[in-house]
JSON list of C-alpha atoms and ligand atoms in Angstrom, two decimals:
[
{"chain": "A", "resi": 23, "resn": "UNK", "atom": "CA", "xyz": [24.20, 90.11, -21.67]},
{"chain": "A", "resi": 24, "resn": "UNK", "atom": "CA", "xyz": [27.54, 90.06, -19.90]},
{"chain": "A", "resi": 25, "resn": "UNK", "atom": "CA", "xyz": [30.45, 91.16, -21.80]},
{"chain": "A", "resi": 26, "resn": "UNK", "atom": "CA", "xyz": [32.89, 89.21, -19.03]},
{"chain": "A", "resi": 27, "resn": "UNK", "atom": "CA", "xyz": [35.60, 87.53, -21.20]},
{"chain": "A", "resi": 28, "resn": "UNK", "atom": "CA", "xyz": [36.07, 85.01, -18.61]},
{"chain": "A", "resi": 29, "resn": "UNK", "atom": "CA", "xyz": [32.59, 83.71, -18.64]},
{"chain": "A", "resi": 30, "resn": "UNK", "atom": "CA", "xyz": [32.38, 83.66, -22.80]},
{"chain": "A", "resi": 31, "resn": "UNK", "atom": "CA", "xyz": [36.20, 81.51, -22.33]},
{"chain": "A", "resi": 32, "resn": "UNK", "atom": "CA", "xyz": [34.95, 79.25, -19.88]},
{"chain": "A", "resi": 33, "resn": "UNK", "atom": "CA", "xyz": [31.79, 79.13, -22.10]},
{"chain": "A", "resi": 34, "resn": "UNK", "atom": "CA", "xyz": [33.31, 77.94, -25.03]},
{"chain": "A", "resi": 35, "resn": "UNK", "atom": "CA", "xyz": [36.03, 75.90, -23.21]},
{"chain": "A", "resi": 36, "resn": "UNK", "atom": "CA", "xyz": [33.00, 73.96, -21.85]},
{"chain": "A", "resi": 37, "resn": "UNK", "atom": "CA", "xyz": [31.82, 72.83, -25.17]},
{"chain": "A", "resi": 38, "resn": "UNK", "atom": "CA", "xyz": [34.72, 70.22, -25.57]},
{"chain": "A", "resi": 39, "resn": "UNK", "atom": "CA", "xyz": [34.10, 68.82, -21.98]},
{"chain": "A", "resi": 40, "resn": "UNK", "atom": "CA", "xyz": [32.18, 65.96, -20.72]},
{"chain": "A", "resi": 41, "resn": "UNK", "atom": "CA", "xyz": [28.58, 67.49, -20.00]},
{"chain": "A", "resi": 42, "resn": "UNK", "atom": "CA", "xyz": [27.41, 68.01, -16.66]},
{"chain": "A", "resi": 43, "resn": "UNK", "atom": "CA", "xyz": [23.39, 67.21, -15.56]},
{"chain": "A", "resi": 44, "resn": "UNK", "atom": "CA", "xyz": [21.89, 69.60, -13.78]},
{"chain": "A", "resi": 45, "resn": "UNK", "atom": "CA", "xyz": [19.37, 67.99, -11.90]},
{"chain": "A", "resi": 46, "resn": "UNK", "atom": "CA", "xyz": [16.33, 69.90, -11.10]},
{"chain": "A", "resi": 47, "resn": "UNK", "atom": "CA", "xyz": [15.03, 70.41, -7.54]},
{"chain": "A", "resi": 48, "resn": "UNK", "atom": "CA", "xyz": [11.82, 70.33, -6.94]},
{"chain": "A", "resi": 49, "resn": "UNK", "atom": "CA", "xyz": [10.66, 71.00, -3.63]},
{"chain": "A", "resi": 50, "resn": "UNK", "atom": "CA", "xyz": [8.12, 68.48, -1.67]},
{"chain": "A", "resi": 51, "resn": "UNK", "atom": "CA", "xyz": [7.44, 70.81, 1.14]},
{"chain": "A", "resi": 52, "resn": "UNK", "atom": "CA", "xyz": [7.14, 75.05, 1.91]},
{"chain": "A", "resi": 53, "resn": "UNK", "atom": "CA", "xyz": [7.44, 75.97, 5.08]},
{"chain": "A", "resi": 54, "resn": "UNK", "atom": "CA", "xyz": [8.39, 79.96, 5.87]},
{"chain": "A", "resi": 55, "resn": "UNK", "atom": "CA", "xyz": [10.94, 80.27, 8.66]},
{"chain": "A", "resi": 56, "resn": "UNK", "atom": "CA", "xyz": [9.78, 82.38, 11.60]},
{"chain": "A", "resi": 57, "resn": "UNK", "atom": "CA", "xyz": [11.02, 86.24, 12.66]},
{"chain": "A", "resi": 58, "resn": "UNK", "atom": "CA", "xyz": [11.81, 87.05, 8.56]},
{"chain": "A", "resi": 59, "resn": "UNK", "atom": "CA", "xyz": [13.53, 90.66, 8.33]},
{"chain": "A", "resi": 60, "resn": "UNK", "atom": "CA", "xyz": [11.11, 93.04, 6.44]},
{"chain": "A", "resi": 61, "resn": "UNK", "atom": "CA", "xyz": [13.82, 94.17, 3.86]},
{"chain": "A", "resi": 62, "resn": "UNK", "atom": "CA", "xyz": [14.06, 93.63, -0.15]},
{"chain": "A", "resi": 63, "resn": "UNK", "atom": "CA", "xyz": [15.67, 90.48, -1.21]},
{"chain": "A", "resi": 64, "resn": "UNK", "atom": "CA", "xyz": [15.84, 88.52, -4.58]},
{"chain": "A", "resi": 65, "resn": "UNK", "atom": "CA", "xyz": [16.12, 85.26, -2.26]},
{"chain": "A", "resi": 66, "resn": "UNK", "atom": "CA", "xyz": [12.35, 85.89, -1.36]},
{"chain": "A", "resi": 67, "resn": "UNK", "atom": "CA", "xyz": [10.66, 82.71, -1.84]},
{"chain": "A", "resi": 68, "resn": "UNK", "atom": "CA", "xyz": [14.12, 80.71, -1.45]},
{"chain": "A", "resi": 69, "resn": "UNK", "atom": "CA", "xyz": [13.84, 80.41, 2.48]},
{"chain": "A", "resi": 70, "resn": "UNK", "atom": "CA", "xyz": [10.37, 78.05, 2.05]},
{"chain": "A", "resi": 71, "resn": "UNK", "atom": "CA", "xyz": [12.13, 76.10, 0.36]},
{"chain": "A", "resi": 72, "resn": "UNK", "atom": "CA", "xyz": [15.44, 75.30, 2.85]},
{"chain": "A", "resi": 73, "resn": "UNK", "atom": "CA", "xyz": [13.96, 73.18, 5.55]},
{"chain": "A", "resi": 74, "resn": "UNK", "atom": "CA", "xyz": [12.91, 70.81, 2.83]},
{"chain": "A", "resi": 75, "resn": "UNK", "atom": "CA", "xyz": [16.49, 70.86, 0.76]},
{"chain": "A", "resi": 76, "resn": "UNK", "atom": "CA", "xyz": [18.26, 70.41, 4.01]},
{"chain": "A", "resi": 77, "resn": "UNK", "atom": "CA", "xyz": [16.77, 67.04, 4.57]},
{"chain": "A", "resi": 78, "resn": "UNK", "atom": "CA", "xyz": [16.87, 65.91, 1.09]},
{"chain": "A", "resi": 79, "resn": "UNK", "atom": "CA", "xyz": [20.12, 66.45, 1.13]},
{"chain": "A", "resi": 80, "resn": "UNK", "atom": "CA", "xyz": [21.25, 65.21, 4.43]},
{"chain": "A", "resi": 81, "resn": "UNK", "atom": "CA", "xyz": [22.82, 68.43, 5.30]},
{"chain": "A", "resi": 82, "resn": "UNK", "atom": "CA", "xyz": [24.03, 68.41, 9.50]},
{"chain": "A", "resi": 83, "resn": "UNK", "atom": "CA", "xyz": [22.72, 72.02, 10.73]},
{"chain": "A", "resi": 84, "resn": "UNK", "atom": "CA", "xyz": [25.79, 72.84, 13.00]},
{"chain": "A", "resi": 85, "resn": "UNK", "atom": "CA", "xyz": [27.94, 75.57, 10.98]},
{"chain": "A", "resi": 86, "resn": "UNK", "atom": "CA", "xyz": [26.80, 77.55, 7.85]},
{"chain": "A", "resi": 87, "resn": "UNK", "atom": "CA", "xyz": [28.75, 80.31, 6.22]},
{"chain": "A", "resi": 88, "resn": "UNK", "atom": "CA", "xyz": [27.17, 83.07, 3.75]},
{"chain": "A", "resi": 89, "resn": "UNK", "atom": "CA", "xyz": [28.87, 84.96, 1.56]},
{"chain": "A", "resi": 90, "resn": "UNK", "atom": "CA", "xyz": [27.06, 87.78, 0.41]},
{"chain": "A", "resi": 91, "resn": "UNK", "atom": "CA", "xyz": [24.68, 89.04, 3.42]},
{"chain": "A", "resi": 92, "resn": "UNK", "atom": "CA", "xyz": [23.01, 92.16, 1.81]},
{"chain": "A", "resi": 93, "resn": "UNK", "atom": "CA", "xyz": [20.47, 93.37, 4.48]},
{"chain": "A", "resi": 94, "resn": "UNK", "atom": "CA", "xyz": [20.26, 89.82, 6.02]},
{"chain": "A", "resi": 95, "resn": "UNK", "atom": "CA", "xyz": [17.53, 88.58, 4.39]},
{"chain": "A", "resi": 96, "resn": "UNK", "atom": "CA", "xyz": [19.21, 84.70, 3.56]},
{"chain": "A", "resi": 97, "resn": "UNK", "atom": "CA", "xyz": [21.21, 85.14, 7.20]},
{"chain": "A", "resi": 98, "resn": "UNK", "atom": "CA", "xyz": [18.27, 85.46, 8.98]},
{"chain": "A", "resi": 99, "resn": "UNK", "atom": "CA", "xyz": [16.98, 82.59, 6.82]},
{"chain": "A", "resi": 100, "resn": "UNK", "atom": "CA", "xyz": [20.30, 80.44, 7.76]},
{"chain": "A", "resi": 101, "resn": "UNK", "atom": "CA", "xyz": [19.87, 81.40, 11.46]},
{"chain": "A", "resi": 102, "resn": "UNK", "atom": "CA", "xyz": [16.39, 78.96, 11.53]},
{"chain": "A", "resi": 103, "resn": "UNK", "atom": "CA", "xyz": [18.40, 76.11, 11.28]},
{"chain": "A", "resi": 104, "resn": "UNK", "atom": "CA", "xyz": [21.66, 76.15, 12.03]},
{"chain": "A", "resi": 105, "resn": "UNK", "atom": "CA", "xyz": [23.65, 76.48, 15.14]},
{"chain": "A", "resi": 106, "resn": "UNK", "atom": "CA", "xyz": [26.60, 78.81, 14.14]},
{"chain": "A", "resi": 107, "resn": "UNK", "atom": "CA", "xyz": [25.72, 81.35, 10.95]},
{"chain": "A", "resi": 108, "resn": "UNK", "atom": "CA", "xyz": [28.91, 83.28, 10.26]},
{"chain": "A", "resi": 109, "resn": "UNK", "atom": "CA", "xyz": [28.39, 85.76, 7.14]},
{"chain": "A", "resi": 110, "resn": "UNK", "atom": "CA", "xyz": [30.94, 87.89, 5.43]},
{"chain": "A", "resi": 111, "resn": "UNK", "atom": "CA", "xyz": [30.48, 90.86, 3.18]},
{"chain": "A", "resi": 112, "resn": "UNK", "atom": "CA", "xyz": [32.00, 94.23, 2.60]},
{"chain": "A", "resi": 113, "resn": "UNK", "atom": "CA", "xyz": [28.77, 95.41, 3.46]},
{"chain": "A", "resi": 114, "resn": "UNK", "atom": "CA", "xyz": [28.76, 98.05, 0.41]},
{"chain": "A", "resi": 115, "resn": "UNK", "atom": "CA", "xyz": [27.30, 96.61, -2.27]},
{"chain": "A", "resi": 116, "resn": "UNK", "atom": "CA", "xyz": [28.64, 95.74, -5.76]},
{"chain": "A", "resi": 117, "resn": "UNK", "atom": "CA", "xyz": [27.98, 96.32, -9.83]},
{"chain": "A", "resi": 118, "resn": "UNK", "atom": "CA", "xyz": [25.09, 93.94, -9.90]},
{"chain": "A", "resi": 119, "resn": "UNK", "atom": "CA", "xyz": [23.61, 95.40, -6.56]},
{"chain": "A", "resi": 120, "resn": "UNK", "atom": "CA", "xyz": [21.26, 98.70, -6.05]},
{"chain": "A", "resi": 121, "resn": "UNK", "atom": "CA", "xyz": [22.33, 99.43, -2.82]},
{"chain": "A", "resi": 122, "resn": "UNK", "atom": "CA", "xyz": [25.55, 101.62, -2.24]},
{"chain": "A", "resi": 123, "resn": "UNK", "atom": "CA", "xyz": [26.72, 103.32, 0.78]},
{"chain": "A", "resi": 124, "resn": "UNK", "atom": "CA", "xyz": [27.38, 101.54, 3.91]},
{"chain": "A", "resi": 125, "resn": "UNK", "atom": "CA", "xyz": [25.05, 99.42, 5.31]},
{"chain": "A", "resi": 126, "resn": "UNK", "atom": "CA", "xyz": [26.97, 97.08, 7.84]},
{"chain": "A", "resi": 127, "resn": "UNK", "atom": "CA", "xyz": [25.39, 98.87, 11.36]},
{"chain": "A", "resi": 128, "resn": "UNK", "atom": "CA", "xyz": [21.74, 98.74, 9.91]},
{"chain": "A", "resi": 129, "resn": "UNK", "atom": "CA", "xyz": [22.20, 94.66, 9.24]},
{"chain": "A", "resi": 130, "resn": "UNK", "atom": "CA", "xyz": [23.98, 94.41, 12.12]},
{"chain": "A", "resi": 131, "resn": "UNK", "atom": "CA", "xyz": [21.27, 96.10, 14.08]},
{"chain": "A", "resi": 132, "resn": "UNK", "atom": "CA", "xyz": [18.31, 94.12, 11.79]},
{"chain": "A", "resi": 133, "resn": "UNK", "atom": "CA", "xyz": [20.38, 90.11, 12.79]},
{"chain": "A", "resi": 134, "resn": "UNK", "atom": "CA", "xyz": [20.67, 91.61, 16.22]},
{"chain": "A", "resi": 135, "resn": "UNK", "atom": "CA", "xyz": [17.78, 88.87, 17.00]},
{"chain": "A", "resi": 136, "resn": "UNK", "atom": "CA", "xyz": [19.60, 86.43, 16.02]},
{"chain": "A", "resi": 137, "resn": "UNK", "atom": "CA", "xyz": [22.23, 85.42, 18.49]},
{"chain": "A", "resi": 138, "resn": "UNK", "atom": "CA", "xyz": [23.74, 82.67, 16.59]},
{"chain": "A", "resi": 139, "resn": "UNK", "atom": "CA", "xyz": [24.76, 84.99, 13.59]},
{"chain": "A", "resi": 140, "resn": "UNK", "atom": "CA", "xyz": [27.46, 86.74, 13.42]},
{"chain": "A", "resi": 141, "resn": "UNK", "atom": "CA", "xyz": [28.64, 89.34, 10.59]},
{"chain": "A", "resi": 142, "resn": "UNK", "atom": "CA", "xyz": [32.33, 89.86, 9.71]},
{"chain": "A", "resi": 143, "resn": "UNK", "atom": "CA", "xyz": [32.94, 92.77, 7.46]},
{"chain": "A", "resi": 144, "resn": "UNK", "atom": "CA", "xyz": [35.34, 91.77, 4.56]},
{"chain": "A", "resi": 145, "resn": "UNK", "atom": "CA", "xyz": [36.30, 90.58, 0.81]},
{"chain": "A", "resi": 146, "resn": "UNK", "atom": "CA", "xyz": [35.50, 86.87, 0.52]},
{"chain": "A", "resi": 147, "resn": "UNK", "atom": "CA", "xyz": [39.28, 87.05, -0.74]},
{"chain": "A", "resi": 148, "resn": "UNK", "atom": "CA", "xyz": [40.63, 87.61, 2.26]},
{"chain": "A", "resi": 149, "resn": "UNK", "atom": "CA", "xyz": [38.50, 84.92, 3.70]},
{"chain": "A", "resi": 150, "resn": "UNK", "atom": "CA", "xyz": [39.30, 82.43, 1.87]},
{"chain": "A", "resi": 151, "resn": "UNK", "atom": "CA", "xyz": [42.69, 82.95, 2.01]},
{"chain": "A", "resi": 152, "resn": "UNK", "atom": "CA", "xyz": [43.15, 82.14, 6.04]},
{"chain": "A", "resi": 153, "resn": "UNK", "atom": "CA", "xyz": [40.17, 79.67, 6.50]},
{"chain": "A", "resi": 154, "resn": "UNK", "atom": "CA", "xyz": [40.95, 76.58, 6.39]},
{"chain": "A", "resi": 155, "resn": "UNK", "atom": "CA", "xyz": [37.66, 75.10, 8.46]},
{"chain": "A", "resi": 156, "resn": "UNK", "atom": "CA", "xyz": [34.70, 72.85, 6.99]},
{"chain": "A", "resi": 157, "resn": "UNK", "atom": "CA", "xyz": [31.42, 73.98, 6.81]},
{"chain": "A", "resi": 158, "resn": "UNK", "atom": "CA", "xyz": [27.88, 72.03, 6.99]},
{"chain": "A", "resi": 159, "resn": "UNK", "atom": "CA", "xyz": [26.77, 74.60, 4.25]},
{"chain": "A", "resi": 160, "resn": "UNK", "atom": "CA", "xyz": [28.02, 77.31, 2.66]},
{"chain": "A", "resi": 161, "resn": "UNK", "atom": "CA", "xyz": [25.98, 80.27, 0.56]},
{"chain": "A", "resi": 162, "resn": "UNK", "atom": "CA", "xyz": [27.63, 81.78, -2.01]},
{"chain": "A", "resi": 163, "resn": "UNK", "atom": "CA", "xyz": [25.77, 85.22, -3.07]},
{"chain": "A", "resi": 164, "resn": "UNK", "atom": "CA", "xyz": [28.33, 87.52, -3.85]},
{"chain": "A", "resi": 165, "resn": "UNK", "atom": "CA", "xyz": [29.21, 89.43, -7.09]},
{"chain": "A", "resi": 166, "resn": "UNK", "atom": "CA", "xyz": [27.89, 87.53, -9.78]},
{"chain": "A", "resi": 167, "resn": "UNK", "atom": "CA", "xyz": [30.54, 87.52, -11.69]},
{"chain": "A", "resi": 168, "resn": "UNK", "atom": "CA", "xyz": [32.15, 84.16, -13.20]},
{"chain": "A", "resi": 169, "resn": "UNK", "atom": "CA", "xyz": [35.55, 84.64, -11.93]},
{"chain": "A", "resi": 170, "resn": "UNK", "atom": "CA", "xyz": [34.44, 85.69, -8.45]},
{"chain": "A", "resi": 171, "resn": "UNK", "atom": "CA", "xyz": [32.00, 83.02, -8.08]},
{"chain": "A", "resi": 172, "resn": "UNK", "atom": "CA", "xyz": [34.07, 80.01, -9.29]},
{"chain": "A", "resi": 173, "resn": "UNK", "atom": "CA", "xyz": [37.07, 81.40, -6.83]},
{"chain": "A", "resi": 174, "resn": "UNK", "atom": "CA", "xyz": [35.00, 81.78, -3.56]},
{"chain": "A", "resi": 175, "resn": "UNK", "atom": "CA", "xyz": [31.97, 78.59, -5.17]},
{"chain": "A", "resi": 176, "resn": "UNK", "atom": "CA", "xyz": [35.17, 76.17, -5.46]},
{"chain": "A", "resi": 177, "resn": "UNK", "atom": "CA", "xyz": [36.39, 77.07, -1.96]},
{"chain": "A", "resi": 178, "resn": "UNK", "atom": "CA", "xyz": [33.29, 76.57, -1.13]},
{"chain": "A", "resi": 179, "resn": "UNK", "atom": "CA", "xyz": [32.80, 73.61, -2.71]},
{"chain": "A", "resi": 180, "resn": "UNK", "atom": "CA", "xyz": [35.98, 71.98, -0.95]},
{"chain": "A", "resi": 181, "resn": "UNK", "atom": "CA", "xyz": [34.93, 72.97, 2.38]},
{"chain": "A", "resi": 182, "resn": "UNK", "atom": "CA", "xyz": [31.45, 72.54, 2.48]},
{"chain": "A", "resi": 183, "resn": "UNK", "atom": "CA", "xyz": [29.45, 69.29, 2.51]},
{"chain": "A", "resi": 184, "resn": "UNK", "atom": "CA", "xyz": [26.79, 71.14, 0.65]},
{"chain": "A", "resi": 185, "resn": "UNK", "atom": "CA", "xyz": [27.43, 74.58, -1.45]},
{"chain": "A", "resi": 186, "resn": "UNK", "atom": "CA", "xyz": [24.45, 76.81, -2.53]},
{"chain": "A", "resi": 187, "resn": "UNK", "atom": "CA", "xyz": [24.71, 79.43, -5.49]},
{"chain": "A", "resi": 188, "resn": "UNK", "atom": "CA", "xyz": [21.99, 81.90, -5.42]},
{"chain": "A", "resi": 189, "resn": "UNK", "atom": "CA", "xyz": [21.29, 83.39, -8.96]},
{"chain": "A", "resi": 190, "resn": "UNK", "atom": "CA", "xyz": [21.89, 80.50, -11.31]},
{"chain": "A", "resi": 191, "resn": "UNK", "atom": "CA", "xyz": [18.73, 81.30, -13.53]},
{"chain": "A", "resi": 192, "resn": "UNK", "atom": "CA", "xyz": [19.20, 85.81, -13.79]},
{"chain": "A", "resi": 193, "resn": "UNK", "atom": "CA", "xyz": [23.39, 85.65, -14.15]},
{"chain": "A", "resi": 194, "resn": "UNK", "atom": "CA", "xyz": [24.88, 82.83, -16.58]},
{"chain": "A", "resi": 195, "resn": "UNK", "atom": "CA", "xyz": [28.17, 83.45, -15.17]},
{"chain": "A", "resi": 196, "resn": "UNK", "atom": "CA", "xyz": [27.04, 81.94, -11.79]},
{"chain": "A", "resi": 197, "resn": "UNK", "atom": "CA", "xyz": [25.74, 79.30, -13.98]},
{"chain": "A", "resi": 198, "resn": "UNK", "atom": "CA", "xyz": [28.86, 78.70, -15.39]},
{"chain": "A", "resi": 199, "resn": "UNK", "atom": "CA", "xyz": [30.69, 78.32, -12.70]},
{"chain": "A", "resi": 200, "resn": "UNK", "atom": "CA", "xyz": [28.87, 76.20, -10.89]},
{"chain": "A", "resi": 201, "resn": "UNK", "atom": "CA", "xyz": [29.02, 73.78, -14.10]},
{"chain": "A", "resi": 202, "resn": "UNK", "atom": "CA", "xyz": [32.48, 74.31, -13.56]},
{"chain": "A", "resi": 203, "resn": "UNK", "atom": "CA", "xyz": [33.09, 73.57, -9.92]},
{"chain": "A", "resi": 204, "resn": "UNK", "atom": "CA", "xyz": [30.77, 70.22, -10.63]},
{"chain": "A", "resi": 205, "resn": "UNK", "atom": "CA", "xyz": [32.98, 68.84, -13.01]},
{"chain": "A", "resi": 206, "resn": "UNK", "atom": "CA", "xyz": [36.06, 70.16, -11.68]},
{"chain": "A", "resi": 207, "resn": "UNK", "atom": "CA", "xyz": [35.22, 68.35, -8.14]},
{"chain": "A", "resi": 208, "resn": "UNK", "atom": "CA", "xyz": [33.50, 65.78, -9.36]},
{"chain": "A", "resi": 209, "resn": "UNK", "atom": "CA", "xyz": [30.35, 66.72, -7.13]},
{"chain": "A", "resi": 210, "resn": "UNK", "atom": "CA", "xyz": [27.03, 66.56, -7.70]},
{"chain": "A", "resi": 211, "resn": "UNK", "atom": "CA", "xyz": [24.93, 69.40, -8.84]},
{"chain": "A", "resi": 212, "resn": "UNK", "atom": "CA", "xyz": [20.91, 70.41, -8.88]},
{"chain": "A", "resi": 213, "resn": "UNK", "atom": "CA", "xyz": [19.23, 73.21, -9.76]},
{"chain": "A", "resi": 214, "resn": "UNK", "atom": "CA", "xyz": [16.31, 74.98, -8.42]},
{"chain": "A", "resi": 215, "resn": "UNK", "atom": "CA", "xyz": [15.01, 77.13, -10.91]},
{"chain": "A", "resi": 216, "resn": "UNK", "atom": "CA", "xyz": [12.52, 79.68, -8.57]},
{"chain": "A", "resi": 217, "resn": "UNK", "atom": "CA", "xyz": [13.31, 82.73, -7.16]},
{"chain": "A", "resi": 218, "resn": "UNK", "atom": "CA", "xyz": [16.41, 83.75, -9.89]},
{"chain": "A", "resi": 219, "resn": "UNK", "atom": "CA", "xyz": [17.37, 80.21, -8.98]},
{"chain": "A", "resi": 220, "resn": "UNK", "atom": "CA", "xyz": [19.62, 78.23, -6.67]},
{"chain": "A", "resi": 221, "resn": "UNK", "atom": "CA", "xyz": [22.00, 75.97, -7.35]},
{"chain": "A", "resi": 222, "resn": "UNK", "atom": "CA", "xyz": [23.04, 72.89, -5.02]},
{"chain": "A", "resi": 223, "resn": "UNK", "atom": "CA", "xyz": [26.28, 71.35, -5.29]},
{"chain": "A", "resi": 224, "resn": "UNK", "atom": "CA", "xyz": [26.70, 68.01, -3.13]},
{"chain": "B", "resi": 313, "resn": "SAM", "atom": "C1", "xyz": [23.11, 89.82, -3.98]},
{"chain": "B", "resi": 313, "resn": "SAM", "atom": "S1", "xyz": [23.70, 90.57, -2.53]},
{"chain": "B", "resi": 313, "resn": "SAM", "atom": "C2", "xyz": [23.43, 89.33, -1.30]},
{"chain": "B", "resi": 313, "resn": "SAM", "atom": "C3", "xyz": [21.98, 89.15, -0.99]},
{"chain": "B", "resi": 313, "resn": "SAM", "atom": "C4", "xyz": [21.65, 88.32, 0.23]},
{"chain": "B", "resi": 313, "resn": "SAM", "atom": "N1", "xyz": [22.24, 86.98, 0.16]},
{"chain": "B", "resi": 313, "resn": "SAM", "atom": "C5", "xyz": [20.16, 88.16, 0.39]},
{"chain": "B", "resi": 313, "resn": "SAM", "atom": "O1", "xyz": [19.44, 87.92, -0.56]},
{"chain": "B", "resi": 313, "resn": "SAM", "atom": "O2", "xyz": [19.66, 88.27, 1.47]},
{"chain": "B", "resi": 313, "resn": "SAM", "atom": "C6", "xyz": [25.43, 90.52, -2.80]},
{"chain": "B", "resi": 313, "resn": "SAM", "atom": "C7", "xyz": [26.28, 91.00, -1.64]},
{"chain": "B", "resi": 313, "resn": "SAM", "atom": "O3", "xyz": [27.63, 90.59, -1.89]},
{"chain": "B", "resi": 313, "resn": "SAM", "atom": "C8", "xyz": [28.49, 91.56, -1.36]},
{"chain": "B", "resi": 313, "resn": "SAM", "atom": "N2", "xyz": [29.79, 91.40, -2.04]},
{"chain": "B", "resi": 313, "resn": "SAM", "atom": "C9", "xyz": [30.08, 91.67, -3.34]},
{"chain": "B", "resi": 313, "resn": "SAM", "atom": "N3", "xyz": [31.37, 91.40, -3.59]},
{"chain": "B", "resi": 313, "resn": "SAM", "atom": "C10", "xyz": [31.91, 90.95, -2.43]},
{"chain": "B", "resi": 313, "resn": "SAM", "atom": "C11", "xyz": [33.21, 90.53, -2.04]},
{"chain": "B", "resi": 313, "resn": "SAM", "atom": "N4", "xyz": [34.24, 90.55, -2.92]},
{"chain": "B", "resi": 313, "resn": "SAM", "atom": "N5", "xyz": [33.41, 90.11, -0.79]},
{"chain": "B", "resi": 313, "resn": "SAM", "atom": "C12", "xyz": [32.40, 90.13, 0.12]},
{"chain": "B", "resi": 313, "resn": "SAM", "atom": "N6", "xyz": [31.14, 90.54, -0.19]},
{"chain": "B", "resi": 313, "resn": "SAM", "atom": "C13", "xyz": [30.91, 90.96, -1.44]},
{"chain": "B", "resi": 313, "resn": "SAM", "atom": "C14", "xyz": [27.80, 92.89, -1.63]},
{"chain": "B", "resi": 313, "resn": "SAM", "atom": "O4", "xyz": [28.24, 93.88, -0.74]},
{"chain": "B", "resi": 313, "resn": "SAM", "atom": "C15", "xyz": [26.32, 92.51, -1.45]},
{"chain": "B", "resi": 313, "resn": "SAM", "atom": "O5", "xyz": [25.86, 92.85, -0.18]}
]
C-alpha cells in the first residue's frame, strides 16, 4: 500500500468528478519483435503486444520517446518500429526499482545494435522543462509515483499523439494519474491489464 499523500488526495478528490472509462485492450495479434536484449524486465510480455496496439491505434512510427529505460528492455522494443527512439533516464534506478549503482555504459553498450536509439542520461524534469517537440509516442516508465507520473504522463500526454503508462495494474498511483491526465485532457484512455499493465491514452 502506498502511503503517498498525493495519490490518497487525488484519490479522494476523484470521487466528486465525472468518472472516466477505462476501456480494456485486448490484443488481436502477438507477434515478438526480433534481436530482444536478454535482461530482466517487468515489460516482458508487453512488446508482443505493440505491433498490434500501434495499428489499432493509428499511431505514425517516426519519433518515440521513453522515459524510464532500465536495461533497455522496452527501448529495444521501441527500436522495432520506429524511426527515431530517444530515451531518457538517470540511469540509477529509483525506490520502486532493484537495481542501484550505475548502469548507463552497460545499456548503452546492450542498445548499441540499435542505431536508431539513442540514450540521454537525465531527470525527466529537466526534460520536460526545455522540450517543446511532439512525439508519435511517448513511454512513460519512470518512478511510479503519482506526482511524478502525472507531471512527466501530462507532458506526455500534450505532446504525444499516443502516451503509454507501464504499471497501471502493480502501482495505483500510476493508475491514478493516468485517470487524471484523461479527464484533465479530455483524451481517451484504455487499459491493458497483462504484464503489471499498460495504459493507453489517445
Ligand atoms: C521501471 S524502470 C524502467 C523499465 C524499462 N522501461 C523496461 O521495462 O525495460 C524505471 C526507470 O526509471 C528511471 N527513473 C526514475 N526516476 C527518474 C527520473 N526522475 N528521471 C529519469 N529517469 C528516472 C530509473 O532509473 C529506472 O531505470
Amino acid at each position: 500500500m502506498t502511503l503517498e499523500r498525493a495519490y490518497w488526495t487525488a484519490k479522494a478528490a476523484g470521487i466528486f468528478r465525472p468518472r472516466i472509462k477505462l476501456t480494456e485492450f485486448v490484443p488481436q495479434s502477438l507477434s515478438l519483435p526480433p534481436r530482444m536484449p536478454e535482461v530482466n524486465s517487468a515489460w516482458k510480455g508487453i512488446e508482443s503486444v505493440l505491433g498490434d496496439l500501434l495499428t489499432r491505434f493509428e499511431v505514425p512510427r517516426h519519433d518515440c520517446l521513453e522515459f524510464g529505460v532500465e536495461h533497455g528492455y522496452s527501448t529495444a522494443a521501441f527500436a522495432s518500429f520506429f524511426e527515431n527512439v530517444t530515451g531518457v533516464d538517470t540511469f540509477t534506478g529509483d525506490i520502486h526499482t532493484n537495481v542501484f549503482g550505475d548502469f548507463y555504459a552497460a545499456t548503452t553498450q546492450r542498445l548499441s545494435v540499435f542505431p536508431n536509439v539513442k540514450l540521454i542520461r537525465g531527470d525527466y524534469r529537466d526534460w520536460i522543462a526545455s522540450d517543446s517537440k511532439r512525439y508519435d509516442l511517448i513511454h512513460v516508465d519512470i518512478v511510479h509515483t503519482y506526482v511524478d507520473t502525472y507531471a512527466c504522463g501530462l507532458w506526455a500526454a500534450m505532446h504525444s499523439r499516443c502516451t503509454l503508462f507501464h504499471d497501471t495494474e502493480s502501482f495505483p498511483a500510476v493508475k491514478q494519474a493516468l485517470i487524471d491526465i484523461s479527464r484533465n485532457t479530455g483524451k481517451r484512455v484504455y487499459n491493458y491489464r497483462e504484464h503489471y499493465g499498460l495504459g493507453i491514452l489517445v
